[in-house]
JSON list of C-alpha atoms in Angstrom, two decimals:
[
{"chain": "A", "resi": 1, "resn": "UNK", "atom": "CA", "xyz": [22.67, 11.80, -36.10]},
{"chain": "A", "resi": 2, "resn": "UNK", "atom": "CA", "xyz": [21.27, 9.49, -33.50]},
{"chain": "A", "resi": 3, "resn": "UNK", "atom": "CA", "xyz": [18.74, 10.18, -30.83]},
{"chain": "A", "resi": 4, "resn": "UNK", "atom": "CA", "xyz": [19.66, 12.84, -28.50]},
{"chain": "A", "resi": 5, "resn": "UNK", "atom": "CA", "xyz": [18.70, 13.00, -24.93]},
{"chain": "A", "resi": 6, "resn": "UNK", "atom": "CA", "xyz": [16.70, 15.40, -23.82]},
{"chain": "A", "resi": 7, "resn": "UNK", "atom": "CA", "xyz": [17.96, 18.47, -21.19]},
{"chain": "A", "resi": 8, "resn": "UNK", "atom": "CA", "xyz": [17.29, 17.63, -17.71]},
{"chain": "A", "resi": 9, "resn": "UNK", "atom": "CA", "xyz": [14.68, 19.24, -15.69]},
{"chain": "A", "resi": 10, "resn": "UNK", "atom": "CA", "xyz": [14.94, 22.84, -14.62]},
{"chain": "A", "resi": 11, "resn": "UNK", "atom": "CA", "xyz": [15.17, 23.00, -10.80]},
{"chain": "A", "resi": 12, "resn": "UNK", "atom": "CA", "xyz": [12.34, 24.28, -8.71]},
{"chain": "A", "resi": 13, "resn": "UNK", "atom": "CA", "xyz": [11.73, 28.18, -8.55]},
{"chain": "A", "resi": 14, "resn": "UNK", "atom": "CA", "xyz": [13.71, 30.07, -5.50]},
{"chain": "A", "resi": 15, "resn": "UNK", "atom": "CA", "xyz": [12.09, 29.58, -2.41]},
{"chain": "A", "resi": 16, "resn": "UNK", "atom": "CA", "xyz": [9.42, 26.62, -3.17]},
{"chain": "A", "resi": 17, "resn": "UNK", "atom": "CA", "xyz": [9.52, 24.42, -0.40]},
{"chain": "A", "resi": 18, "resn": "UNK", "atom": "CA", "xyz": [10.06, 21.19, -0.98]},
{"chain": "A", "resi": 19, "resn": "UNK", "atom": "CA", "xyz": [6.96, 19.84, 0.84]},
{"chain": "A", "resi": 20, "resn": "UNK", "atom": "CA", "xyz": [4.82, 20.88, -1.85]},
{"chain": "A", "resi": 21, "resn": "UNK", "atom": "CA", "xyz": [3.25, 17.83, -3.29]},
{"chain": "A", "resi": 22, "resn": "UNK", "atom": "CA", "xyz": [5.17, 17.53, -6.55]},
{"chain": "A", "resi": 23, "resn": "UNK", "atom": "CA", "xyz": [8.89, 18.80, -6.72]},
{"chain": "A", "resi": 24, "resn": "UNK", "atom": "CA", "xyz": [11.90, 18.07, -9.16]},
{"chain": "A", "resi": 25, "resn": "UNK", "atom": "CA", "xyz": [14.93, 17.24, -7.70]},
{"chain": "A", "resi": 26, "resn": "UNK", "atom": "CA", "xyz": [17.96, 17.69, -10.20]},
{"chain": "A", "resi": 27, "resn": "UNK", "atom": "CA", "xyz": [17.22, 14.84, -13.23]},
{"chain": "A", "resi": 28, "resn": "UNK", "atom": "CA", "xyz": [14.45, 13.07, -11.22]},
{"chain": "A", "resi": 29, "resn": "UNK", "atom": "CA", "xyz": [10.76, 13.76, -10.13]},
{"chain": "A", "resi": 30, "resn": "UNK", "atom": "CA", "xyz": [9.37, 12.44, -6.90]},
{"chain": "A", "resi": 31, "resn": "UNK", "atom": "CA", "xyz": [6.19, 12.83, -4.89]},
{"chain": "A", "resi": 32, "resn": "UNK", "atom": "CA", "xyz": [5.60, 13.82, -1.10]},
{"chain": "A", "resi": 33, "resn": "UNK", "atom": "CA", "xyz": [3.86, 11.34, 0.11]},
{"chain": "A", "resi": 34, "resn": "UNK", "atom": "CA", "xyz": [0.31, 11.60, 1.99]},
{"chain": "A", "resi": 35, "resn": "UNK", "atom": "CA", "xyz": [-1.21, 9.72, 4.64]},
{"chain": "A", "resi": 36, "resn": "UNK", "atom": "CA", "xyz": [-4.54, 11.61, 3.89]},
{"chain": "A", "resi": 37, "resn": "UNK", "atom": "CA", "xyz": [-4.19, 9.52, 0.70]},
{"chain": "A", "resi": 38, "resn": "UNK", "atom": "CA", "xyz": [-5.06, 5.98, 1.86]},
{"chain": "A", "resi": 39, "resn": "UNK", "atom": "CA", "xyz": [-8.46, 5.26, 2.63]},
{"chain": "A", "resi": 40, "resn": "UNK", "atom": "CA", "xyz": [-9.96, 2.92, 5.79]},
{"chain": "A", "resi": 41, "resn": "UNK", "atom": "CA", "xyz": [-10.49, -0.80, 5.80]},
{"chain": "A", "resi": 42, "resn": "UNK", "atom": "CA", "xyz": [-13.57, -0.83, 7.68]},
{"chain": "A", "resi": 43, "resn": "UNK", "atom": "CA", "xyz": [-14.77, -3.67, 6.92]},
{"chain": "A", "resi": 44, "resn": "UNK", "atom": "CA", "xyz": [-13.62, -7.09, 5.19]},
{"chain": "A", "resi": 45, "resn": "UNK", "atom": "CA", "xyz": [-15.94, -6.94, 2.11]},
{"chain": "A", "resi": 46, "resn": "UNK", "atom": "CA", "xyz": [-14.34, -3.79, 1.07]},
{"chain": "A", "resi": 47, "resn": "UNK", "atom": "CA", "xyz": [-11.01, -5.46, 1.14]},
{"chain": "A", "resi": 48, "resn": "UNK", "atom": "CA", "xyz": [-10.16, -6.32, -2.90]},
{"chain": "A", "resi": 49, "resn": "UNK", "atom": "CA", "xyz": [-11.40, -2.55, -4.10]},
{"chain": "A", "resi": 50, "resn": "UNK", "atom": "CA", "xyz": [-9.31, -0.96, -0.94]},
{"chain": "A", "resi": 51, "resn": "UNK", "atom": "CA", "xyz": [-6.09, -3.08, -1.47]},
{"chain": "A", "resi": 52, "resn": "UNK", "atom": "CA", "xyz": [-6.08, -2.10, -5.13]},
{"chain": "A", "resi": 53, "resn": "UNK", "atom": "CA", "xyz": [-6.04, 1.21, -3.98]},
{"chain": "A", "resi": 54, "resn": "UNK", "atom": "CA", "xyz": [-3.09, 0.55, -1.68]},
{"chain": "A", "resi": 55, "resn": "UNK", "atom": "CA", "xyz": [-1.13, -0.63, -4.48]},
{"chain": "A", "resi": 56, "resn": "UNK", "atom": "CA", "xyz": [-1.65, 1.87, -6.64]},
{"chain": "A", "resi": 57, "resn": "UNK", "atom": "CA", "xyz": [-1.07, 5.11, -4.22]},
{"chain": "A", "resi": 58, "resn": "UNK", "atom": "CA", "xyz": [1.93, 2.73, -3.01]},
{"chain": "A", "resi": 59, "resn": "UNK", "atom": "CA", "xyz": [3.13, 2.93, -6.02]},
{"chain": "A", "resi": 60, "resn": "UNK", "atom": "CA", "xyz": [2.68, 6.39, -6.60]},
{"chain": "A", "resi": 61, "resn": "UNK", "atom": "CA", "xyz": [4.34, 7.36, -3.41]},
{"chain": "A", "resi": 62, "resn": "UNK", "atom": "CA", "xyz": [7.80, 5.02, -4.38]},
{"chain": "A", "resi": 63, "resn": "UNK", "atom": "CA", "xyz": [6.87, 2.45, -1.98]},
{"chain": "A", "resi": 64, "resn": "UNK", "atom": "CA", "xyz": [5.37, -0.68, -4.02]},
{"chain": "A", "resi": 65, "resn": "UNK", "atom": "CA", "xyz": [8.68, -3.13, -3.01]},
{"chain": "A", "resi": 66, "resn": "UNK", "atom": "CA", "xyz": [6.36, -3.55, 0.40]},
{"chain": "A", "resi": 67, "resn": "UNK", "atom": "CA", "xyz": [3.39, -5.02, -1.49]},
{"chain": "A", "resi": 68, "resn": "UNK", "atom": "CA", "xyz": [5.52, -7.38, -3.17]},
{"chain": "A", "resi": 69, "resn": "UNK", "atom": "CA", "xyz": [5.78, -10.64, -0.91]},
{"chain": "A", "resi": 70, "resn": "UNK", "atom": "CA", "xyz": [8.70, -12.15, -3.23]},
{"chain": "A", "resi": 71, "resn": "UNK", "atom": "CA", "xyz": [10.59, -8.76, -2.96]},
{"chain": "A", "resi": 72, "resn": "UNK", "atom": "CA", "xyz": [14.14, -8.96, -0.53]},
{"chain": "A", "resi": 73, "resn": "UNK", "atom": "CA", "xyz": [16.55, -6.09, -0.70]},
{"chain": "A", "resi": 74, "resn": "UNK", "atom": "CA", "xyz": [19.71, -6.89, -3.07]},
{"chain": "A", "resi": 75, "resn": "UNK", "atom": "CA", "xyz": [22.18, -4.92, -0.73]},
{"chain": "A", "resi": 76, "resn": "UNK", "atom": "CA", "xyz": [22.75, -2.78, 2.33]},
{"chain": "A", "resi": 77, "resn": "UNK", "atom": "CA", "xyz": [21.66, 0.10, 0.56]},
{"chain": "A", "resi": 78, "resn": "UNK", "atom": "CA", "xyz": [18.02, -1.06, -0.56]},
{"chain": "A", "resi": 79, "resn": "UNK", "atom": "CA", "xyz": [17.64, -2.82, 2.93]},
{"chain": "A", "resi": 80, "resn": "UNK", "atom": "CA", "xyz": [17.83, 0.89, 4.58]},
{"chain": "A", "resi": 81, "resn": "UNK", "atom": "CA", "xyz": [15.76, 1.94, 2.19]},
{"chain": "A", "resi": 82, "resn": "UNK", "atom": "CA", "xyz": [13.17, -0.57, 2.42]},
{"chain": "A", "resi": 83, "resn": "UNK", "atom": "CA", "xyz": [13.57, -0.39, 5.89]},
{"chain": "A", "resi": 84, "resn": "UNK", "atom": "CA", "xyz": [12.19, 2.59, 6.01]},
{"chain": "A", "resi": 85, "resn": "UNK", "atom": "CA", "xyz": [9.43, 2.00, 3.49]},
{"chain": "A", "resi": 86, "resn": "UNK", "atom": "CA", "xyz": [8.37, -0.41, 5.54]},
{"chain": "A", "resi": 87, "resn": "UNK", "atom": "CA", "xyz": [8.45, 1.63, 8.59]},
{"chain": "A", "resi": 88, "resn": "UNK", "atom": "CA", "xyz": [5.80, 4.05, 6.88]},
{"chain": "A", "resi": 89, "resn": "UNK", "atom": "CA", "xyz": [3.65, 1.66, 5.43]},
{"chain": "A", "resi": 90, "resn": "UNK", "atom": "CA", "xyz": [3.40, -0.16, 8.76]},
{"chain": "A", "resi": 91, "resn": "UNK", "atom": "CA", "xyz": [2.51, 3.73, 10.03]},
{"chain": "A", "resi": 92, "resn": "UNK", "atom": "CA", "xyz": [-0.50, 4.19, 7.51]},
{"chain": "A", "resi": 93, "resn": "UNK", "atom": "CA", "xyz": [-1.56, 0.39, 8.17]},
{"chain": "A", "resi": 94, "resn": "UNK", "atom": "CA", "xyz": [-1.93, 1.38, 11.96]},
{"chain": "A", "resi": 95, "resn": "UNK", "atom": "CA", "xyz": [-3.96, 4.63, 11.69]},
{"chain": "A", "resi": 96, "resn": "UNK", "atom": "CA", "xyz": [-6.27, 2.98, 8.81]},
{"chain": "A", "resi": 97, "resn": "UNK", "atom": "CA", "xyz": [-6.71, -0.66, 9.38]},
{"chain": "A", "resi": 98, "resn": "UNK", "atom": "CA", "xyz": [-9.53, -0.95, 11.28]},
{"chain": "A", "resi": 99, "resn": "UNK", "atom": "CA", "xyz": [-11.04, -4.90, 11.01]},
{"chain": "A", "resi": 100, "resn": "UNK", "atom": "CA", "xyz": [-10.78, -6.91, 14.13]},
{"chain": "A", "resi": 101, "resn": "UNK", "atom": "CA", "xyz": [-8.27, -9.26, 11.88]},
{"chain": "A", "resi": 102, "resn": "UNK", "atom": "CA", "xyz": [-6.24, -6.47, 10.45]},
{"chain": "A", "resi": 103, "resn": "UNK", "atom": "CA", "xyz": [-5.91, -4.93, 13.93]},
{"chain": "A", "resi": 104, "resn": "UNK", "atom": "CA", "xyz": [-4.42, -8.14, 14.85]},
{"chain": "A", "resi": 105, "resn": "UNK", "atom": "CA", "xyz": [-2.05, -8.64, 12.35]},
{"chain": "A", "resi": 106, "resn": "UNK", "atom": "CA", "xyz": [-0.89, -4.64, 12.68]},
{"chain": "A", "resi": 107, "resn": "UNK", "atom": "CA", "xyz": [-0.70, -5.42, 16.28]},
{"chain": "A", "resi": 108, "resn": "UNK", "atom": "CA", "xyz": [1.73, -8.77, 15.10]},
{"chain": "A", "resi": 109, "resn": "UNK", "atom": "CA", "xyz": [4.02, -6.63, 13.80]},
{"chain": "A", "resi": 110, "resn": "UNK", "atom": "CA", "xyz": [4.31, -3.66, 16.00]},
{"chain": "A", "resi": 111, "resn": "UNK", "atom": "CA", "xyz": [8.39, -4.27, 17.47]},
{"chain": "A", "resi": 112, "resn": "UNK", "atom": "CA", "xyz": [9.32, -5.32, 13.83]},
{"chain": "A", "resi": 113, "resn": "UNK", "atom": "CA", "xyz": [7.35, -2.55, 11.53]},
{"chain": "A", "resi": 114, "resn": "UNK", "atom": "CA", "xyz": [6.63, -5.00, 9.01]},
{"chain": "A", "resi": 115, "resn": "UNK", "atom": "CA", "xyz": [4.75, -3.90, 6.67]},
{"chain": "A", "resi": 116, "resn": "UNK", "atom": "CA", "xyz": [5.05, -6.50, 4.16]},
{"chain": "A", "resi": 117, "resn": "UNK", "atom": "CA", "xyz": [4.09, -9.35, 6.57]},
{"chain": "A", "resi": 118, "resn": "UNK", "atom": "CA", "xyz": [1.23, -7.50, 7.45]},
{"chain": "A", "resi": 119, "resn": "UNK", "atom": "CA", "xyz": [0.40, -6.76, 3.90]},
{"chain": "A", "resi": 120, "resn": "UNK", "atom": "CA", "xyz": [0.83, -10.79, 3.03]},
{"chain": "A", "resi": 121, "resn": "UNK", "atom": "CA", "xyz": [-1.61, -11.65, 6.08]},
{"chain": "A", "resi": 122, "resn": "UNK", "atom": "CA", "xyz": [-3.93, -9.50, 4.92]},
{"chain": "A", "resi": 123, "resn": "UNK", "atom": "CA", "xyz": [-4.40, -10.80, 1.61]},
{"chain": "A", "resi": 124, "resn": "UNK", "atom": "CA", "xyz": [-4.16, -14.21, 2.27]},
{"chain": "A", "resi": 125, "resn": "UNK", "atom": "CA", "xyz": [-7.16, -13.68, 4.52]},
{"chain": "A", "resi": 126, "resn": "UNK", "atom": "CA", "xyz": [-9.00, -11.22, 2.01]},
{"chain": "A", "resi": 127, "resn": "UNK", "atom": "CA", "xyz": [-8.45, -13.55, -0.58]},
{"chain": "A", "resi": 128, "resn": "UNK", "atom": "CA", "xyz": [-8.36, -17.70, 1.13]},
{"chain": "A", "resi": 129, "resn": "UNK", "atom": "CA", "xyz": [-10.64, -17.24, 4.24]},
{"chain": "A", "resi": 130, "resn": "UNK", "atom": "CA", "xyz": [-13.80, -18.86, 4.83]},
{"chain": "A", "resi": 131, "resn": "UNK", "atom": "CA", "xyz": [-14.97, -15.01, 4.87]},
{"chain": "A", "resi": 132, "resn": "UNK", "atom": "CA", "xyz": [-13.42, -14.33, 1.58]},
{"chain": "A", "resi": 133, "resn": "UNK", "atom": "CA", "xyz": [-15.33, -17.32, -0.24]},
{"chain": "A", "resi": 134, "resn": "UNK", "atom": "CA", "xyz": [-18.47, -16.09, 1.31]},
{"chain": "A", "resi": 135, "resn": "UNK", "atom": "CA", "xyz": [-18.11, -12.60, 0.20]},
{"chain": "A", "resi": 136, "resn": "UNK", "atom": "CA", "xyz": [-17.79, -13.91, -3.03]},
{"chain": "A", "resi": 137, "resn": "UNK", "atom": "CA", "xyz": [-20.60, -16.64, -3.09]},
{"chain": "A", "resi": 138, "resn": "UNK", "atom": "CA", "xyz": [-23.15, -13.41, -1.81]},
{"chain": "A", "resi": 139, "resn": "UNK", "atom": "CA", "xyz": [-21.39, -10.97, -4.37]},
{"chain": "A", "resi": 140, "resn": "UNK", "atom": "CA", "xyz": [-21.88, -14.06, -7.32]},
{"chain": "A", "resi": 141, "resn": "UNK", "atom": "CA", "xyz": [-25.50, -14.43, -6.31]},
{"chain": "A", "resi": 142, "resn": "UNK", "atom": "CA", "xyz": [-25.90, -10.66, -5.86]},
{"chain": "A", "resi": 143, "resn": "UNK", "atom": "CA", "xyz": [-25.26, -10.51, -9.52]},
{"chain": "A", "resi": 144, "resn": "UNK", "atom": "CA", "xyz": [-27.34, -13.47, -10.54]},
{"chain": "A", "resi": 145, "resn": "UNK", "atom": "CA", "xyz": [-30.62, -11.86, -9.27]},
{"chain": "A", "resi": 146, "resn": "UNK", "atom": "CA", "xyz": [-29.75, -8.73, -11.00]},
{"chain": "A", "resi": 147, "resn": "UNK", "atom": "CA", "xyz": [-29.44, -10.43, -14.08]},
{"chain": "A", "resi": 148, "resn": "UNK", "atom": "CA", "xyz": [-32.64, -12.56, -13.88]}
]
């Protein structure tokens, strides 16, 4: 006997909605996504710690194609349906972005709802700019002096 597979989910209880946060739809499980979820980017220095958090609620919420630079849709299919990924990442990058750099690069993109552009100009400047290096000089000495 080989392996068998195992029964599919049972479908959700008569009458639960589904906008509660965690529902089963037929053989696969999905999660509402929430706004509420993704944190402010106040200011640059927080930028590595909050774009790790991105990625990983991103991820969660089915949308983690958008944080991929390299990633263009195969067909018409996954081009509607990153299409509207992107459309509400580029929502939750408007209402939390809130460095004068970020602004700009949400404002960039406000007629195309790009989400990944603004994504890949916001991590080229968290990560290459003259302010990056500097954040990471002070946090390198920040460290020394505990040390010594």
């Amino acid at each position: 006997a080989g392996p068998t597979t195992p029964p599919p989910p049972p479908p959700p209880p008569p009458g639960t909605p589904h906008t509660a946060p965690y529902y089963s739809s037929g053989h696969s499980w999905s999660v509402k996504p929430e706004m509420r979820h993704y944190r402010d980017l106040t200011e640059q220095c927080q930028f590595n710690e909050w774009y790790e958090d991105m990625r990983a609620f991103g991820r969660a919420d089915g949308v983690d194609e958008v944080f991929d630079p390299l990633y263009i849709p195969g067909d018409a299919y996954e081009y509607q349906a990153f299409e509207k990924k992107q459309a509400w990442v580029y929502a939750i990058l408007r209402k939390i972005i809130k460095t004068p750099e970020g602004k700009r690069y949400v404002d960039e993109e406000r007629t195309t709802y790009n989400a990944q552009g603004v994504i890949r100009k916001l991590v080229q400047f968290g990560t290459r700019s003259t302010h990056a290096t500097l954040d990471l000089s002070l946090i390198h000495i920040r460290r020394c002096r505990r040390r010594g």
